[in-house]
Amino acid sequence: MTTNVEQPPATADTKKPPHRFQKGVSGNPKGRAPGIIDRRQKIAQVFEAAAAEIAEAVRDAARKGDMQACTLVLSRLSPPLRPRAERVHFDLDVTKPLAAQAAQVLAAVATGQLDTDSAQTVLTCLGTYAALVQADDVQARLAALERAAAGSTNGARGGVLEMEKMQ
């Protein structure tokens, strides 16, 4: 047994119910009143007032052997070490095309002269350089086309007039 529920036809006359919030209208146009302190600021003020006492308690706990306190103290005294790029030396013939230079980098990885992280950095640099060379080439070609169009028999304005006639 199936029941058919008739749905009203969807027409342009059907209005959507008004929303609680109107698009483009701020519920608080004046913003937060000046001088109101939010929770984060209150917490920061409490810790700021007791910072010396907290630091002493953590230091004492670290001295007594609390490893979490030791970790906290050490992380604040010296920041964690970050990987530093070291100079690498391998043969790269920069007079060759970019694809050949990339092949040289891969060969240096294959022979162990270059680690993969350094190779990735060098290849990224080569890719960026290739994109810059390509942009310069496109710009030079565009300038040449513009000069050729300006020097043609119709001139640059002639081409514009032809386009205006077509419309």
Short mmCIF file of N, CA and C in Angstrom, two decimals, residues 50-164:
data_model
loop_
_atom_site.label_atom_id
_atom_site.label_comp_id
_atom_site.label_asym_id
_atom_site.label_seq_id
_atom_site.Cartn_x
_atom_site.Cartn_y
_atom_site.Cartn_z
N ALA A 50 51.56 35.59 38.21
CA ALA A 50 52.21 34.51 38.95
C ALA A 50 53.35 33.88 38.17
N ALA A 51 53.85 34.54 37.14
CA ALA A 51 54.86 33.94 36.27
C ALA A 51 56.12 33.56 37.04
N ALA A 52 56.59 34.40 37.92
CA ALA A 52 57.82 34.11 38.67
C ALA A 52 57.63 32.89 39.56
N GLU A 53 56.50 32.82 40.23
CA GLU A 53 56.23 31.68 41.11
C GLU A 53 56.11 30.38 40.31
N ILE A 54 55.44 30.44 39.18
CA ILE A 54 55.28 29.25 38.33
C ILE A 54 56.64 28.80 37.82
N ALA A 55 57.46 29.74 37.38
CA ALA A 55 58.79 29.39 36.88
C ALA A 55 59.63 28.74 37.97
N GLU A 56 59.55 29.25 39.19
CA GLU A 56 60.30 28.65 40.30
C GLU A 56 59.80 27.24 40.60
N ALA A 57 58.48 27.03 40.57
CA ALA A 57 57.92 25.71 40.85
C ALA A 57 58.36 24.70 39.79
N VAL A 58 58.34 25.12 38.53
CA VAL A 58 58.77 24.22 37.45
C VAL A 58 60.26 23.93 37.59
N ARG A 59 61.04 24.95 37.90
CA ARG A 59 62.49 24.76 38.07
C ARG A 59 62.76 23.79 39.22
N ASP A 60 62.06 23.95 40.34
CA ASP A 60 62.26 23.06 41.48
C ASP A 60 61.87 21.63 41.13
N ALA A 61 60.75 21.47 40.40
CA ALA A 61 60.32 20.13 40.00
C ALA A 61 61.35 19.50 39.07
N ALA A 62 61.92 20.30 38.17
CA ALA A 62 62.95 19.77 37.27
C ALA A 62 64.18 19.34 38.04
N ARG A 63 64.54 20.11 39.06
CA ARG A 63 65.71 19.75 39.89
C ARG A 63 65.47 18.47 40.67
N LYS A 64 64.20 18.20 41.00
CA LYS A 64 63.87 16.99 41.76
C LYS A 64 63.72 15.77 40.85
N GLY A 65 63.83 15.97 39.53
CA GLY A 65 63.80 14.83 38.61
C GLY A 65 62.51 14.67 37.82
N ASP A 66 61.60 15.60 37.89
CA ASP A 66 60.36 15.53 37.10
C ASP A 66 60.73 15.75 35.63
N MET A 67 60.62 14.70 34.83
CA MET A 67 61.08 14.76 33.44
C MET A 67 60.21 15.70 32.59
N GLN A 68 58.93 15.79 32.88
CA GLN A 68 58.09 16.73 32.13
C GLN A 68 58.52 18.16 32.41
N ALA A 69 58.83 18.44 33.66
CA ALA A 69 59.31 19.78 34.01
C ALA A 69 60.65 20.04 33.34
N CYS A 70 61.52 19.02 33.30
CA CYS A 70 62.81 19.17 32.62
C CYS A 70 62.61 19.49 31.14
N THR A 71 61.69 18.78 30.52
CA THR A 71 61.41 19.02 29.10
C THR A 71 60.89 20.43 28.88
N LEU A 72 60.00 20.87 29.76
CA LEU A 72 59.46 22.22 29.65
C LEU A 72 60.55 23.27 29.80
N VAL A 73 61.41 23.10 30.81
CA VAL A 73 62.49 24.06 31.04
C VAL A 73 63.44 24.07 29.86
N LEU A 74 63.85 22.90 29.39
CA LEU A 74 64.81 22.84 28.28
C LEU A 74 64.22 23.40 26.99
N SER A 75 62.92 23.17 26.77
CA SER A 75 62.31 23.70 25.54
C SER A 75 62.25 25.22 25.56
N ARG A 76 62.21 25.81 26.75
CA ARG A 76 62.19 27.27 26.85
C ARG A 76 63.59 27.86 26.84
N LEU A 77 64.55 27.11 27.38
CA LEU A 77 65.93 27.63 27.42
C LEU A 77 66.59 27.58 26.05
N SER A 78 66.37 26.48 25.34
CA SER A 78 66.95 26.37 24.00
C SER A 78 65.88 25.84 23.07
N PRO A 79 65.61 26.56 22.01
CA PRO A 79 64.56 26.11 21.08
C PRO A 79 64.98 24.81 20.39
N PRO A 80 64.01 24.06 19.90
CA PRO A 80 64.34 22.80 19.23
C PRO A 80 65.21 23.06 18.00
N LEU A 81 66.09 22.13 17.74
CA LEU A 81 66.99 22.27 16.60
C LEU A 81 66.21 22.13 15.30
N ARG A 82 66.55 22.96 14.36
CA ARG A 82 65.92 22.90 13.04
C ARG A 82 66.96 22.39 12.06
N PRO A 83 66.51 21.69 11.05
CA PRO A 83 67.48 21.22 10.06
C PRO A 83 68.10 22.40 9.33
N ARG A 84 69.40 22.34 9.15
CA ARG A 84 70.10 23.41 8.44
C ARG A 84 70.67 22.84 7.15
N ALA A 85 70.55 23.62 6.12
CA ALA A 85 71.10 23.19 4.84
C ALA A 85 72.61 23.34 4.88
N GLU A 86 73.28 22.29 4.50
CA GLU A 86 74.73 22.33 4.44
C GLU A 86 75.14 22.47 2.98
N ARG A 87 76.30 23.05 2.80
CA ARG A 87 76.81 23.19 1.43
C ARG A 87 77.13 21.81 0.87
N VAL A 88 76.76 21.63 -0.38
CA VAL A 88 77.07 20.38 -1.07
C VAL A 88 77.92 20.71 -2.29
N HIS A 89 78.79 19.81 -2.61
CA HIS A 89 79.67 20.01 -3.76
C HIS A 89 79.48 18.85 -4.73
N PHE A 90 79.08 19.18 -5.94
CA PHE A 90 78.98 18.19 -7.02
C PHE A 90 79.11 18.95 -8.32
N ASP A 91 79.42 18.24 -9.37
CA ASP A 91 79.64 18.87 -10.67
C ASP A 91 78.29 19.14 -11.34
N LEU A 92 78.08 20.42 -11.68
CA LEU A 92 76.87 20.82 -12.40
C LEU A 92 77.29 21.78 -13.49
N ASP A 93 77.14 21.34 -14.72
CA ASP A 93 77.51 22.17 -15.86
C ASP A 93 76.32 23.07 -16.19
N VAL A 94 76.43 24.35 -15.81
CA VAL A 94 75.31 25.28 -16.00
C VAL A 94 75.20 25.76 -17.45
N THR A 95 76.15 25.40 -18.29
CA THR A 95 76.06 25.79 -19.70
C THR A 95 75.15 24.85 -20.48
N LYS A 96 74.83 23.70 -19.90
CA LYS A 96 73.95 22.74 -20.58
C LYS A 96 72.50 23.16 -20.41
N PRO A 97 71.60 22.61 -21.24
CA PRO A 97 70.17 22.91 -21.09
C PRO A 97 69.66 22.47 -19.71
N LEU A 98 68.52 23.03 -19.32
CA LEU A 98 67.98 22.75 -17.99
C LEU A 98 67.67 21.27 -17.77
N ALA A 99 67.18 20.59 -18.79
CA ALA A 99 66.88 19.17 -18.64
C ALA A 99 68.16 18.38 -18.38
N ALA A 100 69.24 18.76 -19.04
CA ALA A 100 70.52 18.09 -18.81
C ALA A 100 71.05 18.39 -17.41
N GLN A 101 70.82 19.60 -16.93
CA GLN A 101 71.23 19.94 -15.56
C GLN A 101 70.45 19.11 -14.54
N ALA A 102 69.15 18.92 -14.79
CA ALA A 102 68.34 18.09 -13.90
C ALA A 102 68.85 16.65 -13.92
N ALA A 103 69.24 16.17 -15.09
CA ALA A 103 69.79 14.82 -15.20
C ALA A 103 71.10 14.72 -14.41
N GLN A 104 71.91 15.78 -14.41
CA GLN A 104 73.15 15.78 -13.63
C GLN A 104 72.84 15.69 -12.13
N VAL A 105 71.80 16.39 -11.69
CA VAL A 105 71.42 16.33 -10.27
C VAL A 105 70.99 14.91 -9.91
N LEU A 106 70.19 14.29 -10.76
CA LEU A 106 69.75 12.91 -10.49
C LEU A 106 70.92 11.94 -10.51
N ALA A 107 71.88 12.18 -11.38
CA ALA A 107 73.08 11.33 -11.41
C ALA A 107 73.89 11.50 -10.12
N ALA A 108 73.94 12.72 -9.60
CA ALA A 108 74.66 12.96 -8.34
C ALA A 108 73.97 12.24 -7.18
N VAL A 109 72.65 12.16 -7.22
CA VAL A 109 71.93 11.41 -6.19
C VAL A 109 72.24 9.93 -6.33
N ALA A 110 72.23 9.44 -7.56
CA ALA A 110 72.47 8.02 -7.81
C ALA A 110 73.86 7.58 -7.37
N THR A 111 74.84 8.47 -7.50
CA THR A 111 76.22 8.11 -7.11
C THR A 111 76.51 8.42 -5.65
N GLY A 112 75.56 9.03 -4.95
CA GLY A 112 75.76 9.31 -3.54
C GLY A 112 76.44 10.63 -3.25
N GLN A 113 76.67 11.45 -4.26
CA GLN A 113 77.30 12.75 -4.05
C GLN A 113 76.33 13.75 -3.44
N LEU A 114 75.04 13.50 -3.59
CA LEU A 114 74.03 14.46 -3.18
C LEU A 114 72.88 13.71 -2.51
N ASP A 115 72.44 14.21 -1.35
CA ASP A 115 71.30 13.56 -0.69
C ASP A 115 70.00 14.01 -1.35
N THR A 116 68.94 13.28 -1.09
CA THR A 116 67.68 13.53 -1.79
C THR A 116 67.06 14.87 -1.42
N ASP A 117 67.20 15.31 -0.17
CA ASP A 117 66.64 16.61 0.22
C ASP A 117 67.33 17.75 -0.52
N SER A 118 68.65 17.68 -0.61
CA SER A 118 69.39 18.71 -1.34
C SER A 118 69.05 18.66 -2.82
N ALA A 119 68.90 17.45 -3.35
CA ALA A 119 68.55 17.31 -4.76
C ALA A 119 67.18 17.92 -5.03
N GLN A 120 66.25 17.70 -4.12
CA GLN A 120 64.92 18.28 -4.30
C GLN A 120 64.99 19.80 -4.30
N THR A 121 65.81 20.36 -3.43
CA THR A 121 65.97 21.82 -3.38
C THR A 121 66.57 22.33 -4.69
N VAL A 122 67.60 21.66 -5.18
CA VAL A 122 68.25 22.09 -6.43
C VAL A 122 67.27 21.97 -7.60
N LEU A 123 66.53 20.86 -7.65
CA LEU A 123 65.57 20.69 -8.75
C LEU A 123 64.45 21.72 -8.68
N THR A 124 64.02 22.08 -7.49
CA THR A 124 63.01 23.13 -7.34
C THR A 124 63.55 24.45 -7.86
N CYS A 125 64.81 24.74 -7.54
CA CYS A 125 65.43 25.97 -8.04
C CYS A 125 65.52 25.95 -9.57
N LEU A 126 65.89 24.80 -10.13
CA LEU A 126 65.96 24.70 -11.59
C LEU A 126 64.57 24.90 -12.21
N GLY A 127 63.54 24.34 -11.59
CA GLY A 127 62.18 24.51 -12.10
C GLY A 127 61.73 25.96 -12.05
N THR A 128 62.05 26.64 -10.97
CA THR A 128 61.71 28.06 -10.86
C THR A 128 62.45 28.87 -11.90
N TYR A 129 63.71 28.55 -12.09
CA TYR A 129 64.50 29.25 -13.10
C TYR A 129 63.92 29.00 -14.50
N ALA A 130 63.51 27.76 -14.76
CA ALA A 130 62.92 27.44 -16.07
C ALA A 130 61.64 28.25 -16.30
N ALA A 131 60.83 28.40 -15.26
CA ALA A 131 59.59 29.18 -15.39
C ALA A 131 59.91 30.65 -15.67
N LEU A 132 60.95 31.18 -15.04
CA LEU A 132 61.34 32.57 -15.29
C LEU A 132 61.86 32.75 -16.71
N VAL A 133 62.66 31.79 -17.17
CA VAL A 133 63.17 31.86 -18.55
C VAL A 133 62.01 31.80 -19.53
N GLN A 134 61.04 30.94 -19.26
CA GLN A 134 59.88 30.82 -20.14
C GLN A 134 59.08 32.13 -20.15
N ALA A 135 58.90 32.76 -19.00
CA ALA A 135 58.17 34.03 -18.94
C ALA A 135 58.90 35.11 -19.73
N ASP A 136 60.23 35.15 -19.61
CA ASP A 136 61.01 36.11 -20.38
C ASP A 136 60.86 35.86 -21.88
N ASP A 137 60.85 34.58 -22.27
CA ASP A 137 60.72 34.23 -23.68
C ASP A 137 59.35 34.66 -24.21
N VAL A 138 58.30 34.42 -23.44
CA VAL A 138 56.95 34.83 -23.87
C VAL A 138 56.88 36.35 -24.00
N GLN A 139 57.48 37.05 -23.06
CA GLN A 139 57.48 38.51 -23.10
C GLN A 139 58.23 39.02 -24.33
N ALA A 140 59.36 38.40 -24.66
CA ALA A 140 60.12 38.81 -25.83
C ALA A 140 59.33 38.53 -27.11
N ARG A 141 58.66 37.38 -27.17
CA ARG A 141 57.86 37.05 -28.36
C ARG A 141 56.70 38.02 -28.52
N LEU A 142 56.05 38.37 -27.41
CA LEU A 142 54.94 39.32 -27.46
C LEU A 142 55.42 40.68 -27.95
N ALA A 143 56.56 41.12 -27.46
CA ALA A 143 57.10 42.41 -27.90
C ALA A 143 57.42 42.37 -29.39
N ALA A 144 57.96 41.24 -29.87
CA ALA A 144 58.26 41.11 -31.30
C ALA A 144 56.98 41.14 -32.13
N LEU A 145 55.93 40.47 -31.66
CA LEU A 145 54.65 40.48 -32.38
C LEU A 145 54.05 41.89 -32.40
N GLU A 146 54.17 42.61 -31.29
CA GLU A 146 53.64 43.97 -31.25
C GLU A 146 54.41 44.88 -32.20
N ARG A 147 55.73 44.71 -32.27
CA ARG A 147 56.53 45.51 -33.21
C ARG A 147 56.15 45.16 -34.65
N ALA A 148 55.95 43.88 -34.92
CA ALA A 148 55.58 43.46 -36.27
C ALA A 148 54.21 44.00 -36.65
N ALA A 149 53.28 44.00 -35.69
CA ALA A 149 51.94 44.51 -35.97
C ALA A 149 51.99 46.02 -36.19
N ALA A 150 52.83 46.72 -35.45
CA ALA A 150 52.93 48.17 -35.61
C ALA A 150 53.59 48.52 -36.94
N GLY A 151 54.46 47.67 -37.42
CA GLY A 151 55.16 47.95 -38.67
C GLY A 151 54.46 47.41 -39.90
N SER A 152 53.31 46.75 -39.74
CA SER A 152 52.63 46.18 -40.91
C SER A 152 52.01 47.30 -41.74
N THR A 153 51.50 46.97 -42.91
CA THR A 153 50.95 47.97 -43.83
C THR A 153 49.73 48.68 -43.26
N ASN A 154 48.87 47.93 -42.55
CA ASN A 154 47.68 48.55 -41.95
C ASN A 154 48.02 49.30 -40.67
N GLY A 155 49.11 48.92 -40.05
CA GLY A 155 49.45 49.52 -38.76
C GLY A 155 48.60 48.91 -37.67
N ALA A 156 48.90 49.26 -36.46
CA ALA A 156 48.17 48.69 -35.31
C ALA A 156 46.71 49.13 -35.34
N ARG A 157 46.44 50.36 -35.74
CA ARG A 157 45.07 50.87 -35.76
C ARG A 157 44.26 50.16 -36.84
N GLY A 158 44.91 49.75 -37.92
CA GLY A 158 44.20 49.05 -38.98
C GLY A 158 43.61 47.74 -38.49
N GLY A 159 44.37 47.01 -37.65
CA GLY A 159 43.86 45.77 -37.09
C GLY A 159 42.67 46.01 -36.19
N VAL A 160 42.72 47.10 -35.43
CA VAL A 160 41.60 47.44 -34.54
C VAL A 160 40.37 47.80 -35.37
N LEU A 161 40.58 48.54 -36.48
CA LEU A 161 39.45 48.91 -37.33
C LEU A 161 38.81 47.68 -37.94
N GLU A 162 39.63 46.70 -38.34
CA GLU A 162 39.08 45.48 -38.91
C GLU A 162 38.25 44.73 -37.87
N MET A 163 38.70 44.71 -36.63
CA MET A 163 37.95 44.03 -35.58
C MET A 163 36.64 44.77 -35.30
N GLU A 164 36.66 46.10 -35.37
CA GLU A 164 35.44 46.87 -35.13
C GLU A 164 34.42 46.62 -36.24
#
